[in-house]
Coordinates of C-alpha atoms in Angstrom, one line a residue:
X157 CA 168.4 -128.1 25.9
X158 CA 169.5 -124.5 25.2
X159 CA 166.5 -122.7 26.7
X160 CA 167.1 -120.9 29.9
X161 CA 165.3 -122.3 32.8
X162 CA 161.5 -122.0 32.3
X163 CA 158.4 -123.8 33.6
X164 CA 156.9 -123.0 37.0
X165 CA 155.3 -119.6 37.0
X166 CA 153.7 -119.7 40.4
X167 CA 153.7 -116.5 42.5
X168 CA 154.5 -114.4 39.4
X169 CA 151.8 -111.8 40.3
X170 CA 153.0 -111.6 43.8
X171 CA 156.6 -111.1 42.7
X172 CA 155.6 -108.4 40.3
X173 CA 153.8 -106.7 43.2
X174 CA 157.0 -106.9 45.2
X175 CA 158.8 -104.9 42.4
X176 CA 156.4 -102.0 43.0
X177 CA 156.2 -102.3 46.8
X178 CA 159.7 -101.6 47.9
X179 CA 158.8 -101.4 51.6
X180 CA 158.7 -105.2 51.7
X181 CA 162.5 -105.4 50.9
X182 CA 164.2 -105.7 54.2
X183 CA 166.0 -108.9 53.2
X184 CA 165.4 -112.1 55.0
X185 CA 168.1 -111.5 57.6
X186 CA 166.2 -108.4 58.6
X187 CA 163.5 -110.6 60.1
X188 CA 165.8 -112.7 62.2
X189 CA 167.9 -110.0 63.9
X190 CA 167.3 -107.4 66.5
X191 CA 166.7 -104.0 64.9
X192 CA 168.7 -102.0 67.3
X193 CA 167.5 -98.7 68.8
X194 CA 164.2 -98.1 70.4
X195 CA 161.7 -100.9 69.9
X196 CA 158.2 -100.3 68.8
X197 CA 157.0 -103.9 69.2
X198 CA 158.3 -106.9 71.2
X199 CA 157.8 -110.4 69.8
X200 CA 159.1 -112.9 72.3
X201 CA 162.8 -112.4 72.4
X202 CA 163.0 -110.3 69.2
X203 CA 161.8 -106.8 68.5
X204 CA 160.7 -104.5 65.7
X205 CA 162.8 -101.4 65.9
X206 CA 161.7 -97.8 65.4
X207 CA 164.0 -97.6 62.4
X208 CA 162.4 -100.7 60.8
X209 CA 158.9 -99.4 61.5
X210 CA 159.6 -95.9 60.1
X211 CA 161.1 -97.4 57.0
X212 CA 158.0 -99.6 56.4
X213 CA 155.8 -96.6 57.1
X214 CA 157.5 -94.3 54.7
X215 CA 157.5 -96.8 51.9
X216 CA 153.8 -97.6 52.5
X217 CA 153.1 -93.8 52.5
X218 CA 155.0 -93.4 49.2
X219 CA 153.0 -96.2 47.7
X220 CA 149.8 -94.5 48.9
X221 CA 150.9 -91.3 47.2
X222 CA 151.4 -93.2 44.0
X223 CA 147.9 -94.7 44.3
X224 CA 146.4 -91.3 45.2
X225 CA 147.1 -90.0 41.7
X226 CA 143.9 -91.8 40.7
X227 CA 142.2 -91.8 44.1
X228 CA 143.2 -88.5 45.9
X229 CA 141.1 -89.2 49.0
X230 CA 143.6 -92.0 49.9
X231 CA 145.9 -89.3 51.1
X232 CA 143.6 -88.6 54.1
X233 CA 144.5 -92.1 55.4
X234 CA 148.3 -91.5 55.3
X235 CA 148.8 -90.2 58.9
X236 CA 145.9 -91.9 60.6
X237 CA 146.4 -94.2 63.6
X238 CA 144.7 -96.9 61.7
X239 CA 147.1 -96.7 58.8
X240 CA 150.1 -96.9 61.1
X241 CA 148.6 -99.8 63.0
X242 CA 148.0 -101.6 59.7
X243 CA 151.7 -101.2 58.8
X244 CA 152.8 -102.5 62.2
X245 CA 150.4 -105.5 61.9
X246 CA 151.9 -106.3 58.5
X247 CA 155.4 -106.2 59.9
X248 CA 154.4 -108.4 62.9
X249 CA 152.6 -111.0 60.7
X250 CA 155.5 -111.3 58.3
X251 CA 158.0 -111.6 61.1
X252 CA 156.0 -114.3 62.9
X253 CA 155.4 -116.3 59.7
X254 CA 158.9 -116.1 58.5
X255 CA 160.2 -117.0 61.9
X256 CA 157.9 -120.0 62.0
X257 CA 159.1 -121.1 58.5
X258 CA 162.7 -120.6 59.6
X259 CA 162.2 -122.8 62.7
X260 CA 160.4 -125.4 60.7
X261 CA 163.4 -125.7 58.4
X262 CA 161.5 -124.6 55.3
X263 CA 163.7 -123.8 52.3
X264 CA 163.2 -122.9 48.7
X265 CA 165.5 -124.8 46.4
X266 CA 167.6 -122.8 43.9
X267 CA 166.0 -124.7 41.0
X268 CA 162.5 -123.7 42.1
X269 CA 163.5 -120.0 42.6
X270 CA 165.2 -119.9 39.2
X271 CA 162.1 -121.5 37.6
X272 CA 159.8 -118.9 39.0
X273 CA 161.9 -115.9 38.2
X274 CA 162.7 -117.0 34.7
X275 CA 159.0 -117.5 34.1
X276 CA 158.2 -113.8 34.7
X277 CA 157.5 -112.2 31.3
X278 CA 158.8 -108.8 32.5
X279 CA 162.3 -110.3 32.4
X280 CA 161.9 -111.7 28.9
X281 CA 163.4 -110.2 25.7
X282 CA 161.8 -109.8 22.4
X283 CA 162.3 -113.6 21.7
X284 CA 160.3 -114.4 24.8
X285 CA 163.3 -115.8 26.5
X286 CA 164.7 -114.9 29.9
X287 CA 167.2 -112.1 29.6
X288 CA 169.8 -111.7 32.4
X289 CA 170.5 -108.2 31.2
X290 CA 166.9 -107.1 31.3
X291 CA 166.5 -108.8 34.7
X292 CA 169.3 -106.7 36.2
X293 CA 168.2 -103.5 34.4
X294 CA 164.7 -103.8 35.8
X295 CA 165.9 -104.5 39.3
X296 CA 168.4 -101.7 39.2
X297 CA 165.6 -99.3 38.0
X298 CA 163.7 -100.3 41.2
X299 CA 166.7 -99.7 43.4
X300 CA 167.1 -103.5 44.0
X301 CA 169.9 -106.0 43.6
X302 CA 169.4 -109.6 42.3
X303 CA 170.5 -110.9 45.8
X304 CA 167.9 -108.7 47.6
X305 CA 165.1 -109.5 45.1
X306 CA 165.8 -113.3 45.2
X307 CA 165.9 -113.2 49.0
X308 CA 162.5 -111.5 49.0
X309 CA 161.1 -114.0 46.4
X310 CA 162.2 -116.9 48.7
X311 CA 160.3 -115.2 51.6
X312 CA 157.1 -114.9 49.6
X313 CA 157.3 -118.4 48.3
X314 CA 157.6 -119.6 51.9
X315 CA 154.7 -117.4 53.0
X316 CA 152.6 -118.7 50.2
X317 CA 153.4 -122.3 51.1
X318 CA 152.5 -121.6 54.8
X319 CA 149.2 -120.0 53.7
X320 CA 148.5 -123.0 51.5
X321 CA 149.3 -125.4 54.4
X322 CA 147.3 -123.7 57.1
X323 CA 144.5 -122.4 55.0
X324 CA 144.2 -124.9 52.2
X325 CA 142.4 -127.8 53.7
X326 CA 138.9 -126.4 53.6
X327 CA 136.0 -128.6 52.3
X328 CA 132.6 -127.2 51.5
X329 CA 129.6 -129.6 51.2
X330 CA 127.4 -129.4 48.1
X331 CA 124.4 -128.9 50.4
X332 CA 125.9 -125.8 52.1
X333 CA 127.1 -124.4 48.8
X334 CA 123.7 -124.8 47.2
X335 CA 122.0 -123.2 50.1
X336 CA 124.2 -120.2 49.9
X337 CA 123.5 -119.8 46.1
X338 CA 119.7 -120.0 46.7
X339 CA 119.9 -117.5 49.5
X340 CA 121.9 -115.1 47.4
X341 CA 119.8 -115.5 44.3
X342 CA 116.3 -115.4 45.9
X343 CA 114.3 -112.5 44.5
X344 CA 111.9 -110.4 46.5
X345 CA 109.5 -107.8 45.0
X346 CA 109.7 -104.8 47.3
X347 CA 108.1 -101.3 47.6
X348 CA 108.6 -98.8 50.3
X349 CA 107.3 -95.8 52.1
X350 CA 109.5 -93.2 53.9
X351 CA 108.8 -91.3 57.1
X352 CA 111.1 -88.3 56.6
X353 CA 111.9 -86.1 59.6
X354 CA 112.5 -83.1 57.4
X355 CA 108.7 -83.2 56.6
X356 CA 107.7 -83.4 60.2
X357 CA 109.6 -80.4 61.6
X358 CA 106.9 -77.8 61.0
X359 CA 104.9 -78.4 64.2
X360 CA 107.9 -78.8 66.5
X361 CA 108.7 -76.1 69.0
X362 CA 111.9 -75.8 71.0
X363 CA 111.8 -73.4 73.9
X364 CA 114.6 -71.3 75.2
X365 CA 114.6 -73.3 78.4
X366 CA 115.1 -76.5 76.5
X367 CA 118.1 -74.9 74.7
X368 CA 119.5 -73.7 78.0
X369 CA 119.1 -77.1 79.6
X370 CA 120.8 -78.8 76.7
X371 CA 123.6 -76.4 76.8
X372 CA 124.2 -77.0 80.5
X373 CA 124.0 -80.8 80.1
X374 CA 126.4 -80.8 77.1
X375 CA 128.7 -78.0 78.1
X376 CA 131.8 -80.1 77.2
X377 CA 130.6 -80.2 73.5
X378 CA 130.8 -76.4 73.4
X379 CA 134.4 -76.1 74.5
X380 CA 137.0 -74.4 72.2
X381 CA 140.1 -76.5 72.7
X382 CA 143.5 -75.0 73.5
X383 CA 144.8 -73.0 70.5
X384 CA 147.8 -71.2 69.4
X385 CA 148.9 -68.9 66.6
X386 CA 152.4 -69.7 65.3
X387 CA 155.4 -68.6 63.4
X388 CA 157.0 -71.5 61.6
X389 CA 159.7 -72.4 59.0
X390 CA 159.7 -75.4 56.7
X391 CA 162.8 -77.1 55.3
X392 CA 162.4 -79.4 52.2
X393 CA 165.0 -80.8 49.9
X394 CA 163.9 -78.4 47.1
X395 CA 164.5 -75.4 49.4
X396 CA 167.8 -76.8 50.6
X397 CA 169.1 -77.4 47.1
X398 CA 167.8 -74.1 45.6
X399 CA 170.2 -72.8 43.0
X400 CA 172.1 -76.0 42.5
X401 CA 173.7 -76.1 39.1
X402 CA 175.0 -79.1 37.1
X403 CA 177.8 -78.5 34.5
X404 CA 177.4 -80.0 31.1
X405 CA 180.9 -81.4 31.0
X406 CA 180.1 -83.2 34.3
X407 CA 177.1 -84.9 32.7
X408 CA 179.2 -85.9 29.7
X409 CA 181.9 -87.4 32.0
X410 CA 179.2 -89.5 33.8
X411 CA 177.9 -90.6 30.4
X412 CA 181.4 -91.8 29.3
X413 CA 182.1 -93.5 32.6
X414 CA 178.8 -95.4 32.3
X415 CA 178.7 -96.0 28.6
X416 CA 178.1 -99.7 29.1
X417 CA 174.8 -99.0 30.8
X418 CA 173.6 -97.3 27.6
X419 CA 174.7 -100.0 25.3
X420 CA 172.7 -103.0 24.0
X421 CA 175.2 -105.8 23.8
X422 CA 175.8 -107.5 20.5
X423 CA 173.3 -110.3 19.9
X424 CA 173.3 -113.1 17.4
X425 CA 170.5 -115.3 16.0
X426 CA 171.7 -118.8 15.3
X427 CA 170.6 -122.3 14.4
X428 CA 172.3 -125.6 15.2
X429 CA 172.2 -129.3 14.5
X430 CA 173.1 -131.4 17.5
X431 CA 174.5 -134.9 17.3
X432 CA 174.3 -136.0 20.9
X433 CA 177.3 -137.5 22.7
X434 CA 177.0 -136.6 26.3
X435 CA 179.4 -137.1 29.2
X436 CA 178.3 -140.8 29.6
X437 CA 179.0 -141.7 25.9
X438 CA 181.7 -144.2 25.2
X439 CA 184.6 -143.5 22.9
X440 CA 183.0 -145.5 20.2
X441 CA 179.7 -143.7 20.5
X442 CA 181.5 -140.4 20.5
X443 CA 183.4 -141.4 17.3
X444 CA 180.1 -142.4 15.6
X445 CA 178.6 -139.1 16.6
X446 CA 181.6 -137.2 15.2
X447 CA 181.4 -139.1 11.9
X448 CA 177.7 -138.4 11.6
X449 CA 178.2 -134.7 12.3
X450 CA 181.0 -134.6 9.7
X451 CA 178.7 -136.2 7.2
X452 CA 176.0 -133.6 7.9
X453 CA 178.5 -130.8 7.6
X454 CA 179.6 -132.2 4.2
X455 CA 176.0 -132.1 3.0
X456 CA 175.7 -128.6 4.1
X457 CA 178.8 -127.4 2.3
X458 CA 177.3 -128.8 -0.8
X459 CA 173.7 -127.4 -0.1
X460 CA 173.8 -124.6 2.6
X461 CA 170.1 -123.9 2.0
X462 CA 169.2 -127.3 3.5
X463 CA 170.2 -126.4 7.0
X464 CA 166.6 -126.2 8.4
X465 CA 165.7 -129.4 6.6
X466 CA 168.7 -131.4 7.9
X467 CA 168.1 -130.0 11.4
X468 CA 164.6 -131.3 11.5
X469 CA 165.8 -134.7 10.2
X470 CA 169.0 -135.2 12.2
X471 CA 169.2 -132.8 15.2
X472 CA 168.9 -134.5 18.6
X473 CA 168.0 -131.2 20.4
X474 CA 164.3 -131.6 21.0
X475 CA 163.9 -127.9 21.9
X476 CA 165.0 -126.7 18.5
X477 CA 164.9 -129.5 16.0
X478 CA 161.3 -129.0 15.0
X479 CA 162.0 -125.3 14.4
X480 CA 164.8 -126.1 12.0
X481 CA 167.4 -125.8 14.7
X482 CA 166.5 -122.2 15.5
X483 CA 167.7 -120.9 18.8
X484 CA 166.6 -117.3 18.7
X485 CA 168.7 -114.3 19.6
X486 CA 171.1 -114.2 22.5
X487 CA 174.1 -112.3 23.7
X488 CA 177.7 -113.4 24.5
X489 CA 178.0 -115.7 27.5
X490 CA 174.4 -117.1 27.2
X491 CA 175.4 -120.5 25.8
X492 CA 178.1 -123.0 27.0
X493 CA 181.6 -121.6 26.3
X494 CA 182.7 -123.6 23.3
X495 CA 179.4 -123.1 21.5
X496 CA 179.3 -119.4 22.5
X497 CA 182.9 -118.8 21.3
X498 CA 182.1 -120.3 17.9
X499 CA 178.9 -118.4 17.4
X500 CA 180.6 -115.1 18.0
X501 CA 183.4 -116.0 15.6
X502 CA 181.2 -116.7 12.6
X503 CA 180.1 -114.2 10.0
X504 CA 176.4 -113.9 9.0
X505 CA 175.3 -116.9 7.0
X506 CA 178.5 -118.9 7.8
X507 CA 178.3 -122.5 8.8
X508 CA 180.7 -123.9 11.3
X509 CA 182.5 -127.3 11.3
X510 CA 181.2 -129.6 14.1
X511 CA 181.9 -128.0 17.5
X512 CA 182.2 -130.3 20.6
X513 CA 180.6 -129.5 23.9
X514 CA 179.5 -131.6 26.8
X515 CA 176.3 -132.4 24.9
X516 CA 177.9 -133.7 21.7
X517 CA 178.7 -132.1 18.3
X518 CA 177.0 -129.0 17.0
X519 CA 177.0 -127.6 13.5
X520 CA 176.1 -123.9 13.8
X521 CA 174.9 -121.3 11.4
X522 CA 174.6 -117.6 12.3
X523 CA 171.5 -116.1 10.7
X524 CA 171.6 -112.5 12.0
X525 CA 174.0 -110.2 13.8
X526 CA 172.7 -107.3 15.8
X527 CA 175.7 -105.0 16.5
X528 CA 176.2 -103.1 19.8
X529 CA 173.8 -100.2 19.9
X530 CA 174.7 -97.1 22.1
X531 CA 172.1 -94.6 23.2
X532 CA 173.4 -91.2 22.4
X533 CA 174.2 -88.6 25.1
X534 CA 171.2 -86.5 24.0
X535 CA 168.8 -89.3 24.9
X536 CA 170.1 -89.8 28.4
X537 CA 171.2 -86.3 29.3
X538 CA 167.9 -85.5 31.2
X539 CA 168.1 -88.7 33.1
X540 CA 171.6 -88.0 34.2
X541 CA 170.7 -84.4 35.1
X542 CA 167.8 -85.7 37.2
X543 CA 170.0 -88.2 39.0
X544 CA 172.7 -85.6 39.8
X545 CA 170.1 -83.1 41.0
X546 CA 168.4 -85.8 43.1
X547 CA 171.7 -86.8 44.7
X548 CA 172.8 -83.2 45.3
X549 CA 169.3 -82.4 46.6
X550 CA 169.5 -85.2 49.1
X551 CA 173.0 -84.3 50.2
X552 CA 172.1 -80.6 50.5
X553 CA 169.0 -81.5 52.5
X554 CA 171.0 -83.7 54.9
X555 CA 173.5 -81.0 55.5
X556 CA 170.8 -78.3 55.8
X557 CA 168.7 -80.5 58.1
X558 CA 171.6 -80.7 60.6
X559 CA 172.1 -77.0 60.5
X560 CA 168.4 -76.4 60.8
X561 CA 168.0 -78.7 63.8
X562 CA 171.0 -77.2 65.6
X563 CA 170.0 -73.6 65.0
X564 CA 166.4 -73.8 66.1
X565 CA 167.5 -75.6 69.2
X566 CA 170.5 -73.6 70.1
X567 CA 169.0 -70.2 69.3
X568 CA 165.7 -71.1 70.8
X569 CA 164.2 -67.6 71.2
X570 CA 163.8 -66.9 67.5
X571 CA 163.4 -68.6 64.1
X572 CA 165.2 -65.7 62.3
X573 CA 168.7 -67.1 62.5
X574 CA 167.8 -70.4 60.9
X575 CA 165.6 -68.7 58.3
X576 CA 168.5 -66.3 57.3
X577 CA 171.1 -69.0 57.3
X578 CA 169.1 -71.3 55.1
X579 CA 167.1 -68.7 53.1
X580 CA 163.8 -69.9 54.5
X581 CA 160.6 -67.8 54.8
X582 CA 159.0 -67.3 58.2
X583 CA 155.3 -68.1 57.8
X584 CA 152.4 -67.3 60.2
X585 CA 149.5 -69.6 60.9
X586 CA 145.9 -69.1 61.8
X587 CA 144.7 -70.6 65.0
X588 CA 146.0 -74.2 65.4
X589 CA 144.0 -76.5 67.7
X590 CA 145.6 -78.9 70.1
X591 CA 142.8 -81.4 69.3
X592 CA 143.8 -81.6 65.6
X593 CA 141.4 -81.3 62.6
X594 CA 143.3 -78.2 61.5
X595 CA 142.8 -76.8 58.0
X596 CA 146.6 -77.1 57.4
X597 CA 147.3 -80.8 57.6
X598 CA 150.9 -80.2 58.7
X599 CA 149.6 -79.1 62.1
X600 CA 147.7 -82.3 62.5
X601 CA 150.9 -84.2 63.0
X602 CA 150.8 -85.6 66.5
X603 CA 154.4 -85.0 67.5
X604 CA 154.4 -81.4 66.2
X605 CA 151.2 -80.6 68.0
X606 CA 152.6 -82.1 71.2
X607 CA 155.7 -79.9 70.9
X608 CA 153.6 -76.7 70.1
X609 CA 151.5 -77.1 73.2
X610 CA 154.3 -78.1 75.5
X611 CA 155.2 -75.9 78.4
X612 CA 158.5 -75.1 76.7
X613 CA 156.7 -73.6 73.8
X614 CA 153.7 -72.0 75.5
X615 CA 155.3 -70.7 78.7
X616 CA 159.0 -70.3 77.9
X617 CA 158.3 -69.2 74.3
X618 CA 161.0 -71.5 72.9
X619 CA 161.1 -72.8 69.3
X620 CA 160.0 -76.4 68.9
X621 CA 162.6 -78.9 67.9
X622 CA 162.9 -79.6 64.1
X623 CA 160.2 -82.2 63.5
X624 CA 159.7 -84.3 60.4
X625 CA 156.0 -84.1 59.6
X626 CA 156.4 -85.8 56.2
X627 CA 159.2 -87.7 54.6
X628 CA 162.0 -85.1 54.0
X629 CA 160.0 -82.2 55.4
X630 CA 161.2 -80.5 58.7
X631 CA 159.2 -77.9 60.6
X632 CA 160.1 -75.8 63.6
X633 CA 157.3 -73.6 65.1
X634 CA 157.1 -70.8 67.7
X635 CA 154.0 -69.8 69.6
X636 CA 153.2 -66.1 69.2
X637 CA 149.7 -66.2 70.7
X638 CA 148.1 -68.7 73.0
X639 CA 144.5 -69.3 74.1
X640 CA 143.6 -71.9 76.8
X641 CA 140.5 -74.0 76.5
X642 CA 137.4 -71.8 76.4
X643 CA 133.7 -72.5 76.8
X644 CA 131.7 -70.9 73.9
X645 CA 128.9 -68.6 75.3
X646 CA 125.3 -69.9 75.0
X647 CA 124.4 -66.8 73.0
X648 CA 126.8 -67.9 70.2
X649 CA 125.5 -71.5 69.9
X650 CA 121.8 -71.2 70.9
X651 CA 120.5 -71.3 67.2
X652 CA 122.7 -74.3 66.5
X653 CA 121.3 -76.1 69.6
X654 CA 117.7 -75.2 68.7
X655 CA 118.2 -76.6 65.2
X656 CA 119.8 -79.7 66.6
X657 CA 116.9 -80.3 69.1
X658 CA 114.3 -79.7 66.4
X659 CA 116.0 -82.3 64.1
X660 CA 116.3 -84.7 67.0
X661 CA 112.6 -84.5 67.9
X662 CA 111.6 -84.7 64.2
X663 CA 113.7 -87.9 63.9
X664 CA 112.0 -89.3 67.0
X665 CA 108.6 -88.4 65.6
X666 CA 109.4 -90.0 62.2
X667 CA 110.5 -93.3 63.9
X668 CA 107.5 -93.3 66.3
X669 CA 105.0 -92.8 63.4
X670 CA 106.8 -95.3 61.3
X671 CA 106.8 -98.0 63.9
X672 CA 103.2 -97.4 64.7
X673 CA 102.3 -97.7 61.0
X674 CA 104.4 -100.9 60.7
X675 CA 102.5 -102.4 63.6
X676 CA 99.1 -101.6 62.0
X677 CA 100.3 -103.2 58.7
X678 CA 101.5 -106.3 60.4
X679 CA 98.1 -106.6 62.2
X680 CA 96.3 -106.7 58.9
X681 CA 95.2 -103.0 58.6
X682 CA 95.3 -101.7 55.0
X683 CA 95.5 -97.9 55.2
X684 CA 96.0 -95.8 52.0
X685 CA 99.7 -95.2 51.7
X686 CA 101.8 -93.9 48.8
X687 CA 104.0 -96.9 48.2
X688 CA 106.9 -96.6 45.8
X689 CA 107.0 -98.6 42.5
X690 CA 107.8 -102.2 43.3
X691 CA 111.3 -103.4 42.3
X692 CA 113.0 -106.8 42.4
X693 CA 116.0 -107.1 44.7
X694 CA 118.4 -109.8 45.8
X695 CA 121.1 -109.8 48.5
X696 CA 123.6 -108.9 45.9
X697 CA 121.5 -106.6 43.7
X698 CA 120.1 -104.0 46.1
X699 CA 118.7 -101.7 43.4
X700 CA 119.5 -98.6 45.6
X701 CA 118.1 -100.0 48.9
X702 CA 120.1 -99.1 52.0
X703 CA 122.2 -102.0 53.3
X704 CA 120.1 -101.9 56.5
X705 CA 117.0 -102.1 54.3
X706 CA 118.2 -105.2 52.4
X707 CA 118.9 -106.9 55.6
X708 CA 115.4 -106.0 56.9
X709 CA 113.7 -107.1 53.7
X710 CA 115.4 -110.6 53.7
X711 CA 114.9 -111.0 57.4
X712 CA 111.1 -110.5 57.0
X713 CA 109.0 -113.7 57.4
X714 CA 107.8 -114.3 53.8
X715 CA 105.6 -117.3 54.7
X716 CA 102.6 -115.0 54.4
X717 CA 102.5 -112.2 51.9
X718 CA 102.6 -109.2 51.9
X719 CA 105.3 -109.1 54.5
X720 CA 106.5 -105.9 56.2
X721 CA 109.7 -104.8 57.7
X722 CA 110.9 -101.4 59.0
X723 CA 114.2 -99.9 59.9
X724 CA 115.8 -96.5 60.6
X725 CA 118.2 -95.4 57.8
X726 CA 120.4 -92.4 57.1
X727 CA 119.3 -88.8 57.9
X728 CA 116.9 -90.0 60.6
X729 CA 114.4 -91.4 58.1
X730 CA 112.4 -94.5 59.0
X731 CA 111.5 -96.8 56.0
X732 CA 108.8 -99.4 55.9
X733 CA 109.3 -102.1 53.2
X734 CA 106.5 -104.2 51.7
X735 CA 107.5 -107.6 50.3
X736 CA 104.8 -108.6 47.8
X737 CA 106.4 -111.5 45.9
X738 CA 109.2 -114.0 46.6
X739 CA 110.8 -116.0 43.8
X740 CA 113.2 -118.8 44.7
X741 CA 115.9 -120.0 42.3
X742 CA 114.6 -122.9 40.3
X743 CA 117.9 -124.7 39.7
X744 CA 121.5 -124.1 40.8
X745 CA 123.7 -124.2 37.7
X746 CA 127.2 -125.9 37.9
X747 CA 128.8 -122.4 37.2
X748 CA 126.9 -120.9 40.2
X749 CA 127.8 -123.8 42.4
X750 CA 131.5 -123.7 41.4
X751 CA 131.7 -119.9 42.0
X752 CA 130.0 -120.1 45.4
X753 CA 132.2 -123.0 46.4
X754 CA 135.3 -121.2 45.5
X755 CA 134.3 -118.0 47.3
X756 CA 133.3 -119.9 50.5
X757 CA 136.5 -122.0 50.3
X758 CA 138.7 -118.9 50.0
X759 CA 136.8 -117.1 52.8
X760 CA 137.1 -120.0 55.2
X761 CA 140.7 -120.8 54.2
X762 CA 141.7 -117.2 54.9
X763 CA 140.0 -117.3 58.3
X764 CA 141.9 -120.5 59.1
X765 CA 145.1 -118.9 58.1
X766 CA 144.5 -115.8 60.1
X767 CA 143.6 -118.0 63.1
X768 CA 147.0 -119.6 62.8
X769 CA 148.7 -116.2 62.6
X770 CA 146.8 -115.1 65.7
X771 CA 147.9 -118.2 67.5
X772 CA 151.5 -117.4 66.7
X773 CA 150.9 -113.8 67.8
X774 CA 149.5 -115.0 71.2
X775 CA 152.4 -117.4 71.8
X776 CA 154.9 -114.7 70.9
X777 CA 153.2 -112.4 73.5
X778 CA 153.3 -109.5 71.1
X779 CA 153.5 -106.1 72.8
X780 CA 153.3 -102.9 70.9
X781 CA 154.3 -99.5 72.3
X782 CA 151.5 -97.5 70.8
X783 CA 153.2 -94.2 71.7
X784 CA 156.1 -95.1 69.3
X785 CA 153.8 -95.5 66.3
X786 CA 153.7 -91.8 66.0
X787 CA 157.4 -91.2 66.4
X788 CA 159.6 -90.7 63.3
X789 CA 163.4 -90.7 63.5

């Protein structure tokens, strides 16, 4: 009776992911209003604004940076068109599905929402009970409010329900599942021989005429793109806030003003014995309950050590009776008022007279008192310092960004005024290509490159506008040297062309010889070949075979052995595979059947769900302005 709402723990993993993926938190109303400003996508009569997309993109990029601490190559994806499109597709899918749920009248009852949230272990205290204080602290640490978090949880519950409805009706026959298992688990004994072009280059000659002909036919491949050397200045929050100091007395004042944040409220551990007499009890039943409670209290006064024994014998609270009436630890305000007030009046070990609540009569004993604990200033000083510096850095950057933008625009013929005013360093670049793939990734930003190679920059020698190339990083550049597209002379690339042609002809020769040998083997010829040691492979256990090779091996007709298959693989090599043995699975175990059925069901269910999403997308006549996907405001 006195446990906080527990029970249903569905979606807990999803909700925990929400807590570390803040870009999902637009609030439910965000999905049902026009975003304002320039739209990036149109969905029927609603739109996704530039601001909404930029916010989602930044948060997705921040999440990618966090993930890149263990997988640095992820950073290469951050500014790719594919990454931006994926963010946009996610926004569109969520908008469409939530809009559909809204029109269908789907709701999430408060009771279900409370049950799910209270079941999340991250919000439990040391007694494994839901802690409102811990709940708010964790949300605050993530920059969330309970209202925003609960709104998002409602959204994800609805999305999960929709996915269950539109993707959860799949049925897989046992015959199909068993066939899948047998295909996946069939073993084939395979050896191979490789025709390597690197070993066939010795006799290949490439004439100067062939090189010249290739150069003329592929002249566009030997074109140096338009390039420029630049002066540029970079403004970041750290540069803008350089020299910012925080006084010690200011930190102490903040600490004193927020002292409650650093305090653990008083908590009490208590037991109780309940004699039930609820709202529907008659006066006579209530009087009988009071008399029984008084009698129990009398017994406890005579023998206080029998509290747990009498609780197990007489308490009518099923949630605590078996534990001797133990309720665990809780802070003020957690229980109903009359009960709560009495608990926090008692001294440790003291037993109360019967206390009446809407549930009946309670006899209470306080077992432990945990006083208010306050974290000392020394423990939180660095956190306060970091918070103040972060706020001042953001403020300084906002002010400096405005100055920076104004100065590079108004004094367009030089970067020096902005650099002097904001204590920035004017840097010089090597050649920057209009086509991208520049060593300095900053100059691969689409909008910056577009500005650098505009007529305003190239012909009029004006500064570019201040452009945000990364979150909170502004750049303005100035062209100091420009080179138009230039064809590279044949003399400079003839060796490269000759090597390319030699490799190309060696690859052709390797495949030609390989296919000829494959034909001989299939016709029954048995030449002496240096086959590799045989190894047993399955579709899932490739044992180092190329994916193309596995496909070829299991596509080979094994009705007559040995069977042969051949396929080109990486580096121009051609590989012939010899299948000498085939072993089918003798029996499909229940575990294998269950795992395969689950995988097939999940795969087909997801396809059904995505088909529904795509149908919504078609009906909404989604239109995306691709040019806006690279714009940041």
